[in-house]
Amino acid sequence: MKTFKLSATAFLVGSALLLSACGPEQQANTQVQAEQTALTEANAVDFLAQTEKKLEQLGLEANRAEWIYSNFITEDTASLAADVNEKLTIEMVNLATAAAKFDQVKLSDVNRRKLDKLKLALTLPAPQDAAKTAEMAKIVAELGGIYGKGKYCKADGNCLSLGDMSTIMASSRNYDEQLEMWQAWREVSKPMRPLYQRLIELTNEGAKELGYADTGAMWRSKYDMPADDFAKELDRVWGQVKPLYEALHCHVRSKLAEQYGADKVPQDKPIPAHLLGNMWAQSWGNIYDLVAPKDADPGYDVTELLAKHNYDEIKMVKGAEGFFTSLGFNPLPESFYQRSLFVKPRDRDVECHASAWDLDAKDDLRIKMCIQRTGEDFSVIHHELGHNFYQRAYKDQSVYFQESANDGFHEAIGDTIALSVTPGYLKQIGLLDKVPDESKDLGLLMKMALDKIAFVPFGLMVDQWRWQVFNGEITPDHYNEAWWQLREKYQGISAPVARTEADFDPGAKYHVPGNVPYTRYFLAHILQFQFHKALCDIAGNEGAVHRCSIYNSKAAGAKLNEMLEMGSSESWQQALQVVTGKPEMDASTMLDYFAPLQAYLDQQNKGKQCGW
Ligand code: X8Z
Ligand code: ZN
């Protein structure tokens, strides 16, 4: 999801709020107190109103610059994007600092929430120093460019894009070929290391000036609960999923040994990271054929169905849009189809990592994605459109609340819809001739678990690494080593070849050079099962939840929309309650969904040595 929502130009609320050149912590305490006691709620209301008017303008400018840059990566567009980013960051730091001056003022809940949103809006706060902010903006653009332009050129001059390499990783069953792709992509991220190190120094300085221990602490403060409680909440939920993950890991590891030999996949060690069908070993659905339960194969493959029915990129997008409109959402505007990028251009560098955009908080919605005609990308399209429909649902909220309830909610909506892309649904839209009977459910659950359960520890570990980088527990001379320690601890996977601190493997994952917090995907993977179950109940589903599709249910759509429209105006717990009836994040819904698979895995794993 890409939008700069809370952005602003300069403002004037009265002399008490004019910013000094240095940060607020450099002012004498007594002065701060005097300023704060002089402020009233009326000042806050003025400040919020004046700021709101200006936010949209700069947001639009920043979005346009970013859109152009990531659709056309050159030195010039990088420079222009960095300029706008720099301007935006300066404004946002100023606004966050100004908002903090109301900390001691008694305010209504809604005004307090708006100010809190403003204070926390930046992902990468910058120091209040023009040169450092400019340096940061340049690094951010450079890191994005390195990733976006990354390719692997062989000796014969033939070059492979990340998409090409991912396709090979997905389908190759040749150990060495997968290894070649895995290693080649990690060459791209090596030069990011010094840039990243400097970026961390700069943004931490900015976070401290805003009153946070470091940028990671600021990220953890965005969840309507004390930051430390949020971290504990993640551990609790991971604890719920862990036994199922370990059972899946055990089964997959033994199947991989059947394929590649126990010498290549030792049965008491982490799984080599290049054998799981995905460049980052984050979701494993592409190796379904290697682990499919006997006699339970559903007998179809969405990639093949799409080909058989002549689905091109546009038809795939229209298909996904059709699901949302079946729930009662309005169709996407014509401009969506005119302005989006659906196909990888042949003649220029673009950032192919899929994203959904809301340029103007009105109706200028777009996606940017180098779509491949696969079942995997059909799901990603649903994911992206989930962002767009959310963006449109909350557009009438105050600009401060034009966001999801928390960032995990934004990531969960399209995935929730994709959980309804069941065989029954595929038949309804004419892609599948016959719905497989229930004896094939185990195969469907296995495929789903390879994508969703396998992802959970990855969704957690990326920010466990980043949080420790931000707080200094991981020092630059241990960036890579610590990354692999966490990969092993959470996922039970290991690097297939020796790594050194000349490598920068975290940078091979888009969200690290892209500075996109990653915990959101962990949250989304839990939440989407809660949403799915609740919406299925509303739709009147009485069968197994993994067979439920909410397609065409206006009642489910209305309930979903009720939550989406709220934006971030209420806490995420309240938003969750709107759909599910309870305010807690809870992985037991996910576990219930996979209960038949857990039983099968436990059976299969009997007598095996699991763990790593
Ligand atoms: O980045 C994404 C989306 C865009 S928000 C395509 N995802 C994560 C990833 O690819 O690593 C979706 C699932 C996890
Ligand atoms: Zn997303």
XYZ file of C-alpha atoms and ligand atoms in Angstrom:
627
model
C 0.000 0.000 0.000
C 1.399 3.332 -0.952
C 0.119 6.668 0.188
C 1.448 9.667 1.942
C -1.534 10.676 3.970
C -0.386 12.884 6.705
C 1.696 15.462 5.011
C 1.674 19.157 5.360
C 3.087 22.472 4.381
C 4.026 25.138 6.860
C 1.460 26.341 9.312
C 0.947 29.137 11.779
C -1.109 28.739 14.881
C 0.320 31.512 16.975
C 3.710 32.312 18.284
C 3.618 29.610 20.937
C 3.797 27.023 18.187
C 6.441 28.525 15.984
C 9.283 26.097 15.842
C 12.739 26.994 16.871
C 15.575 25.847 14.658
C 16.575 23.248 17.194
C 14.511 20.358 18.515
C 12.068 20.732 21.388
C 14.241 18.765 23.771
C 16.809 21.516 23.524
C 14.434 24.073 24.948
C 14.398 24.669 28.663
C 11.722 22.614 30.391
C 10.194 25.633 31.997
C 9.742 27.247 28.626
C 8.025 24.161 27.259
C 5.736 24.046 30.261
C 4.901 27.715 29.935
C 4.040 27.199 26.271
C 1.979 24.142 27.012
C -0.028 25.681 29.796
C -0.759 28.642 27.564
C -2.306 26.359 24.945
C -5.958 25.420 24.940
C -8.163 22.972 23.125
C -9.241 25.829 20.859
C -5.610 26.191 19.736
C -5.486 22.481 19.007
C -8.673 22.648 16.960
C -7.255 25.556 14.938
C -3.986 23.782 14.440
C -5.647 20.577 13.288
C -7.992 22.404 10.933
C -5.300 24.509 9.313
C -3.005 21.564 8.981
C -5.683 19.360 7.475
C -6.274 21.721 4.569
C -2.647 21.674 3.579
C -2.030 17.992 4.078
C -3.808 16.814 0.952
C -1.873 19.110 -1.360
C 1.558 17.938 -0.304
C 0.373 14.340 -0.120
C -0.718 14.482 -3.734
C 2.589 16.015 -4.805
C 4.569 13.350 -2.945
C 2.448 10.542 -4.343
C 2.888 11.792 -7.892
C 6.657 12.068 -7.565
C 6.850 8.613 -6.020
C 4.563 7.124 -8.660
C 6.681 8.515 -11.468
C 9.907 7.387 -9.844
C 8.827 3.823 -9.261
C 7.341 3.579 -12.772
C 10.421 5.036 -14.433
C 13.577 4.610 -12.393
C 16.332 6.961 -13.563
C 18.816 9.322 -11.907
C 16.519 12.238 -12.658
C 13.345 10.734 -11.255
C 15.304 9.561 -8.206
C 16.492 13.086 -7.622
C 13.008 14.549 -7.996
C 11.484 11.929 -5.710
C 14.186 12.593 -3.123
C 13.474 16.339 -3.271
C 9.790 15.855 -2.605
C 10.456 13.269 0.068
C 12.832 15.671 1.762
C 10.259 18.446 1.752
C 7.578 16.107 3.058
C 9.806 14.793 5.830
C 10.723 18.286 7.004
C 7.058 19.238 7.130
C 6.070 16.107 8.959
C 8.819 16.430 11.544
C 7.742 20.012 12.139
C 4.125 18.968 12.511
C 4.919 16.084 14.842
C 6.957 18.445 16.984
C 4.178 20.990 17.007
C 1.584 18.350 17.837
C 3.650 17.276 20.849
C 3.210 20.724 22.348
C -0.380 19.782 23.118
C 0.697 16.765 25.148
C -0.316 18.328 28.463
C -3.429 20.074 27.188
C -6.780 18.558 28.075
C -8.467 17.548 24.842
C -11.463 15.600 23.590
C -10.701 12.009 22.623
C -11.020 12.726 18.940
C -8.653 15.684 18.974
C -6.159 13.742 21.047
C -6.332 10.878 18.561
C -5.769 13.206 15.611
C -2.701 14.709 17.248
C -1.382 11.259 18.100
C -1.780 10.210 14.473
C 0.138 13.258 13.371
C 2.960 12.588 15.828
C 3.327 9.021 14.616
C 2.756 9.560 10.917
C 6.336 9.315 9.674
C 7.837 5.893 9.088
C 11.344 7.311 8.983
C 11.624 10.429 11.107
C 14.556 12.683 10.206
C 16.678 14.900 12.448
C 15.820 18.582 12.451
C 18.819 19.386 10.326
C 18.369 20.264 6.671
C 21.551 18.584 5.457
C 20.793 15.368 7.293
C 17.209 15.280 6.051
C 18.441 15.750 2.485
C 21.003 12.998 2.966
C 18.312 10.687 4.272
C 15.964 11.361 1.378
C 18.771 10.657 -1.075
C 19.599 7.354 0.629
C 15.957 6.303 0.617
C 15.686 6.936 -3.136
C 19.015 5.218 -3.794
C 18.067 2.078 -1.860
C 14.777 1.901 -3.721
C 16.603 2.308 -7.019
C 19.095 -0.464 -6.300
C 16.281 -2.865 -5.556
C 14.087 -1.758 -8.442
C 16.885 -1.962 -11.007
C 18.290 -5.212 -9.651
C 18.898 -7.967 -12.167
C 21.153 -10.947 -12.794
C 23.137 -10.801 -16.003
C 24.788 -14.023 -17.031
C 28.099 -14.296 -18.866
C 26.270 -14.649 -22.210
C 24.751 -11.204 -21.681
C 21.284 -12.552 -21.000
C 19.747 -10.755 -18.003
C 17.095 -12.071 -15.623
C 14.769 -9.834 -13.641
C 13.589 -10.658 -10.132
C 10.338 -11.854 -11.706
C 12.252 -14.201 -14.036
C 14.307 -15.540 -11.152
C 11.229 -15.986 -8.977
C 9.572 -17.994 -11.743
C 12.578 -20.314 -11.840
C 12.614 -20.619 -8.038
C 8.924 -21.521 -8.157
C 9.139 -24.247 -10.753
C 12.688 -25.591 -10.772
C 13.348 -28.794 -8.904
C 17.053 -28.613 -9.655
C 19.055 -27.927 -6.498
C 21.871 -26.070 -8.259
C 19.645 -24.008 -10.484
C 17.631 -22.765 -7.497
C 20.872 -22.029 -5.677
C 22.163 -20.002 -8.604
C 19.035 -17.803 -8.527
C 19.156 -17.484 -4.765
C 22.761 -16.344 -4.767
C 22.432 -14.076 -7.776
C 19.600 -12.061 -6.259
C 21.626 -11.546 -3.097
C 24.427 -9.934 -5.083
C 22.034 -7.057 -5.755
C 21.704 -6.116 -2.113
C 25.397 -6.035 -1.183
C 25.940 -2.360 -2.084
C 22.982 -1.355 0.080
C 24.813 -2.074 3.306
C 26.654 1.245 3.963
C 23.613 3.218 2.840
C 21.371 1.264 5.162
C 23.738 1.679 8.078
C 23.776 5.435 7.620
C 20.004 5.544 7.212
C 19.562 3.840 10.575
C 21.831 6.390 12.270
C 19.974 9.296 10.748
C 16.447 8.110 11.396
C 17.246 7.098 14.969
C 18.493 10.609 15.563
C 15.174 11.875 14.236
C 13.171 9.475 16.404
C 15.063 10.579 19.524
C 14.322 14.205 18.776
C 10.641 13.292 18.650
C 10.894 11.654 22.066
C 11.239 7.970 21.131
C 14.087 5.707 22.178
C 14.675 4.789 18.511
C 12.734 4.382 15.264
C 11.694 0.818 16.150
C 10.135 2.047 19.390
C 8.222 4.588 17.325
C 6.964 1.841 14.989
C 5.742 -0.204 17.951
C 3.854 2.799 19.335
C 1.294 2.797 16.541
C -1.031 0.096 17.871
C -3.411 1.661 20.394
C -1.592 0.010 23.291
C 1.731 0.491 25.079
C 4.599 -0.407 22.737
C 5.954 -3.136 25.022
C 2.533 -4.747 25.329
C 2.277 -4.852 21.569
C 5.570 -6.742 21.294
C 4.316 -9.221 23.906
C 1.050 -9.597 22.023
C 2.979 -10.673 18.930
C 4.853 -13.309 20.916
C 1.592 -14.584 22.354
C -0.017 -14.987 18.957
C 3.101 -16.567 17.471
C 3.014 -19.038 20.364
C -0.469 -20.063 19.217
C 0.645 -20.794 15.652
C 4.058 -22.282 16.392
C 3.010 -25.934 16.941
C 1.239 -26.025 13.578
C 4.211 -24.347 11.895
C 6.596 -26.881 13.412
C 4.441 -29.765 12.214
C 4.352 -28.309 8.701
C 8.099 -27.689 8.763
C 8.749 -31.270 9.822
C 6.612 -32.724 7.056
C 7.991 -30.437 4.360
C 11.572 -31.153 5.404
C 11.079 -34.889 5.090
C 9.445 -34.495 1.648
C 12.319 -32.294 0.515
C 14.748 -34.998 1.600
C 12.825 -37.471 -0.579
C 13.300 -35.086 -3.492
C 16.860 -33.880 -2.983
C 18.390 -36.484 -0.642
C 18.967 -36.400 3.117
C 22.544 -35.260 2.506
C 21.188 -32.062 0.965
C 18.304 -31.734 3.440
C 19.488 -33.152 6.785
C 16.565 -34.220 8.929
C 17.701 -32.590 12.152
C 18.749 -29.219 10.762
C 17.127 -26.088 9.358
C 15.872 -26.354 5.765
C 18.149 -24.794 3.099
C 16.423 -21.548 2.167
C 16.470 -22.000 -1.601
C 14.332 -25.146 -1.824
C 10.958 -23.766 -0.792
C 9.789 -22.368 -4.108
C 10.167 -18.735 -3.133
C 13.091 -16.307 -3.274
C 12.773 -15.552 0.440
C 11.323 -18.877 1.637
C 8.427 -16.797 2.939
C 5.551 -18.781 1.457
C 5.876 -22.268 0.136
C 2.802 -22.864 -2.017
C 4.951 -23.378 -5.096
C 6.297 -26.674 -3.799
C 2.825 -28.057 -3.211
C 3.488 -30.845 -5.722
C 6.341 -32.145 -3.545
C 4.261 -32.398 -0.380
C 0.743 -33.051 -1.696
C -1.156 -35.567 0.434
C -1.782 -38.818 -1.378
C -5.207 -39.207 -3.013
C -6.259 -35.754 -1.847
C -5.166 -33.664 -4.759
C -8.018 -31.324 -5.776
C -7.029 -31.933 -9.372
C -6.788 -28.386 -10.596
C -4.283 -25.623 -10.610
C -5.398 -21.995 -10.840
C -2.502 -21.065 -13.131
C -3.692 -23.687 -15.610
C -7.325 -22.638 -15.280
C -6.418 -19.031 -16.038
C -4.508 -20.108 -19.157
C -7.289 -22.411 -20.285
C -9.827 -19.612 -20.062
C -7.581 -17.027 -21.724
C -7.212 -14.788 -18.724
C -4.768 -11.988 -19.498
C -3.578 -9.440 -16.912
C -6.608 -7.169 -17.324
C -9.063 -10.020 -17.135
C -7.402 -11.171 -13.918
C -7.832 -7.698 -12.428
C -11.445 -7.471 -13.611
C -12.079 -10.888 -12.088
C -10.813 -9.747 -8.700
C -12.759 -6.495 -8.966
C -15.859 -8.583 -9.666
C -15.565 -10.189 -6.267
C -15.615 -6.843 -4.511
C -18.559 -5.559 -6.542
C -20.454 -8.784 -5.786
C -20.265 -7.716 -2.120
C -21.876 -4.386 -2.933
C -18.777 -2.203 -3.432
C -18.894 0.219 -6.358
C -16.746 -0.666 -9.381
C -13.312 0.924 -9.668
C -13.185 4.154 -11.666
C -12.248 4.091 -15.343
C -9.053 5.990 -14.471
C -7.921 2.953 -12.473
C -7.614 0.990 -15.701
C -6.084 3.874 -17.611
C -3.426 4.777 -15.049
C -2.420 1.504 -13.385
C 0.614 -0.511 -14.416
C -0.284 -4.164 -14.971
C 2.454 -5.463 -17.251
C 6.209 -5.185 -16.834
C 7.477 -2.709 -19.430
C 10.185 -4.085 -21.679
C 12.260 -0.972 -22.078
C 12.678 0.669 -18.709
C 13.321 -0.042 -15.041
C 10.260 -0.101 -12.809
C 9.702 -1.206 -9.236
C 7.824 -4.431 -9.887
C 6.951 -5.192 -6.280
C 3.155 -4.987 -6.241
C 1.576 -1.938 -4.619
C -1.792 -0.163 -4.461
C -2.048 3.606 -4.627
C -4.471 6.300 -3.676
C -3.084 9.422 -5.275
C -5.588 12.035 -4.155
C -7.774 10.552 -1.399
C -10.688 11.004 -3.790
C -10.943 8.519 -6.608
C -7.518 8.274 -8.252
C -6.856 4.675 -7.296
C -4.201 2.580 -9.034
C -2.134 -0.534 -8.717
C 1.382 -1.050 -9.947
C 2.275 -4.648 -10.490
C 4.190 -6.702 -13.045
C 1.459 -9.314 -13.210
C 2.340 -12.863 -14.124
C -0.491 -15.073 -15.266
C -0.358 -17.371 -12.239
C -2.656 -18.398 -9.425
C -0.179 -16.765 -7.051
C -0.513 -13.395 -8.767
C -4.296 -13.795 -8.992
C -4.213 -13.811 -5.161
C -1.847 -10.836 -5.077
C -4.283 -8.883 -7.284
C -7.037 -9.524 -4.724
C -4.570 -8.378 -2.059
C -3.860 -5.124 -3.886
C -7.501 -4.375 -4.635
C -8.237 -4.870 -0.944
C -5.998 -1.846 -0.344
C -7.815 0.189 -2.995
C -11.295 -0.612 -1.717
C -10.186 0.220 1.830
C -8.716 3.526 0.654
C -11.935 4.448 -1.051
C -14.077 3.393 1.908
C -12.333 5.769 4.344
C -11.851 8.715 2.003
C -14.572 10.765 3.716
C -12.878 10.510 7.089
C -10.818 13.422 8.349
C -7.368 13.285 6.766
C -5.918 12.161 10.111
C -8.028 9.013 9.981
C -7.627 8.181 6.296
C -5.804 5.006 7.198
C -6.634 1.471 8.199
C -7.423 0.576 11.820
C -3.830 -0.582 12.039
C -1.465 -1.412 9.205
C -2.226 -5.128 9.517
C -5.855 -4.403 8.656
C -4.818 -2.827 5.382
C -2.856 -5.924 4.462
C -5.619 -8.299 5.538
C -8.603 -7.143 3.479
C -7.679 -8.407 0.028
C -6.312 -11.600 1.549
C -9.628 -12.110 3.321
C -11.370 -11.911 -0.040
C -8.831 -14.302 -1.574
C -9.708 -16.868 1.121
C -13.119 -16.917 -0.545
C -11.563 -17.932 -3.880
C -12.619 -21.512 -3.236
C -13.323 -24.257 -5.789
C -17.021 -23.439 -5.407
C -16.356 -19.826 -6.317
C -14.124 -20.769 -9.246
C -16.983 -22.860 -10.575
C -19.441 -19.997 -10.123
C -17.310 -17.687 -12.270
C -16.825 -20.377 -14.885
C -13.137 -21.148 -14.330
C -13.665 -24.644 -12.935
C -15.995 -27.294 -14.324
C -16.499 -29.430 -11.282
C -15.999 -28.798 -7.559
C -13.787 -31.530 -6.058
C -15.487 -33.535 -3.326
C -14.559 -33.284 0.342
C -11.999 -36.069 0.138
C -9.754 -33.501 -1.589
C -9.976 -30.893 1.143
C -6.725 -32.010 2.665
C -4.911 -31.076 -0.539
C -6.516 -27.645 -0.555
C -5.647 -27.109 3.091
C -2.054 -28.181 2.473
C -1.681 -25.690 -0.350
C -3.182 -22.955 1.793
C -0.979 -23.823 4.772
C 2.138 -23.707 2.612
C 1.221 -20.147 1.780
C -0.261 -18.916 5.028
C 1.176 -20.916 7.923
C 4.673 -20.983 6.451
C 4.540 -17.200 6.196
C 3.806 -16.474 9.857
C 7.341 -16.731 11.337
C 8.779 -14.833 8.383
C 6.180 -12.121 8.943
C 7.455 -11.836 12.483
C 11.219 -12.136 12.055
C 11.794 -9.321 9.574
C 10.939 -6.644 12.117
C 12.490 -8.553 14.990
C 15.685 -7.983 13.010
C 14.887 -4.375 12.221
C 13.826 -3.498 15.760
C 17.143 -4.802 17.041
C 18.997 -2.919 14.340
C 17.220 0.266 15.369
C 17.857 -0.230 19.082
C 21.511 -1.139 18.567
C 21.321 -4.736 19.794
C 22.369 -5.713 16.287
C 25.406 -3.707 15.257
C 26.390 -3.165 11.612
C 29.222 -5.688 11.838
C 26.595 -8.344 12.630
C 23.780 -7.340 10.284
C 23.907 -10.505 8.216
C 24.811 -12.949 10.935
C 21.913 -11.720 13.087
C 19.546 -11.977 10.121
C 20.358 -15.650 9.720
C 20.152 -16.297 13.443
C 16.579 -15.004 13.370
C 15.768 -16.899 10.166
C 16.882 -20.046 11.939
C 15.198 -19.278 15.245
C 11.777 -18.428 13.841
C 11.588 -20.228 10.516
C 14.009 -23.120 10.925
C 15.723 -22.311 7.657
C 19.375 -21.663 6.892
C 21.481 -20.068 4.186
C 22.467 -22.740 1.654
C 25.997 -21.362 1.296
C 28.282 -19.609 3.758
C 27.468 -15.939 4.269
C 29.725 -13.171 5.485
C 29.345 -9.562 6.522
C 30.147 -8.599 2.935
C 26.626 -9.807 2.217
C 23.510 -7.882 3.098
C 20.769 -10.457 2.751
C 18.048 -8.427 4.509
C 18.338 -5.953 1.619
C 17.256 -8.654 -0.824
C 13.762 -8.338 0.623
C 11.910 -5.355 -0.835
C 10.575 -4.010 2.455
C 14.038 -3.486 3.952
C 15.440 -1.087 1.330
C 11.831 0.106 0.840
C 11.503 0.856 4.562
C 8.077 -0.707 4.798
C 7.395 -2.071 8.290
C 6.760 -5.786 8.047
C 4.884 -6.745 11.238
C 1.760 -5.670 9.340
C 1.883 -8.905 7.331
C 2.172 -11.021 10.439
C -0.909 -9.279 11.814
C -2.708 -9.639 8.501
C -2.133 -13.368 8.347
C -3.853 -13.807 11.708
C -6.581 -11.225 11.156
C -7.660 -12.472 7.732
C -8.799 -15.780 9.215
C -10.776 -13.935 11.888
C -12.409 -11.737 9.249
C -13.088 -14.664 6.957
C -14.800 -16.711 9.651
C -16.899 -13.785 10.881
C -17.978 -12.769 7.378
C -18.810 -16.378 6.508
C -21.074 -16.509 9.542
C -22.760 -13.305 8.426
C -23.133 -14.723 4.916
C -24.970 -17.685 6.453
C -22.319 -20.276 5.744
C -22.995 -23.541 7.523
C -20.306 -25.784 6.071
C -16.587 -26.012 6.737
C -15.016 -22.587 6.899
C -12.314 -23.514 4.372
C -15.054 -24.195 1.811
C -16.861 -20.950 2.480
C -16.964 -18.156 -0.064
C -18.674 -14.881 0.758
C -19.082 -14.159 -2.979
C -22.315 -12.255 -3.657
C -23.117 -11.779 0.029
C -24.335 -8.219 0.394
C -24.679 -8.742 4.156
C -21.006 -9.691 4.508
C -20.043 -6.800 2.219
C -22.041 -4.307 4.264
C -20.421 -5.448 7.498
C -16.960 -5.312 5.967
C -17.647 -1.859 4.606
C -18.788 -0.692 8.030
C -15.326 -1.462 9.348
C -13.455 -0.088 6.332
C -15.334 3.226 6.449
C -14.122 3.815 10.004
C -10.578 4.228 8.770
C -8.415 4.750 11.826
C -10.951 6.931 13.622
C -11.357 4.318 16.377
C -8.879 1.893 17.880
C -8.140 -1.253 15.917
C -9.672 -3.257 18.727
C -12.971 -1.459 18.156
C -12.717 -1.974 14.409
C -12.057 -5.658 14.920
C -15.096 -5.862 17.129
C -17.304 -4.422 14.402
C -16.708 -7.432 12.184
C -15.853 -10.237 14.591
C -17.730 -9.210 17.731
C -14.574 -9.324 19.833
C -11.683 -6.956 20.242
C -8.820 -9.457 20.498
C -6.447 -10.740 17.905
C -6.653 -14.492 18.125
C -4.967 -17.175 16.026
C -7.373 -19.868 17.152
C -9.615 -19.072 14.164
C -6.656 -19.818 11.899
C -5.933 -23.027 13.789
C -9.586 -24.126 13.528
C -9.443 -23.573 9.770
C -6.443 -25.887 9.511
C -7.529 -28.419 12.137
C -7.946 -31.304 9.652
C -4.474 -30.612 8.294
C -2.929 -30.495 11.764
C -4.365 -33.973 12.412
C -2.908 -35.227 9.130
C 0.511 -33.692 9.830
C 0.653 -35.163 13.323
C -0.069 -38.550 11.809
C 2.580 -38.146 9.119
C 5.184 -36.891 11.577
C 4.793 -39.770 14.023
C 8.170 -41.247 14.824
C 10.024 -38.483 13.013
C 12.504 -36.221 14.642
C 11.025 -32.768 14.240
C 12.596 -29.415 15.059
C 16.008 -27.993 14.219
O 4.409 -6.835 -0.059
C 3.382 -7.455 -0.115
C 2.251 -6.996 -1.029
C 2.227 -5.528 -1.182
S 1.745 -4.692 0.266
C 2.419 -7.605 -2.393
N 3.240 -8.609 0.594
C 4.290 -9.128 1.436
C 5.475 -9.588 0.621
O 5.348 -9.728 -0.602
O 6.522 -9.839 1.204
C 2.037 -9.436 0.648
C 2.373 -10.584 1.537
C 3.685 -10.275 2.190
Zn -0.232 -5.049 0.737
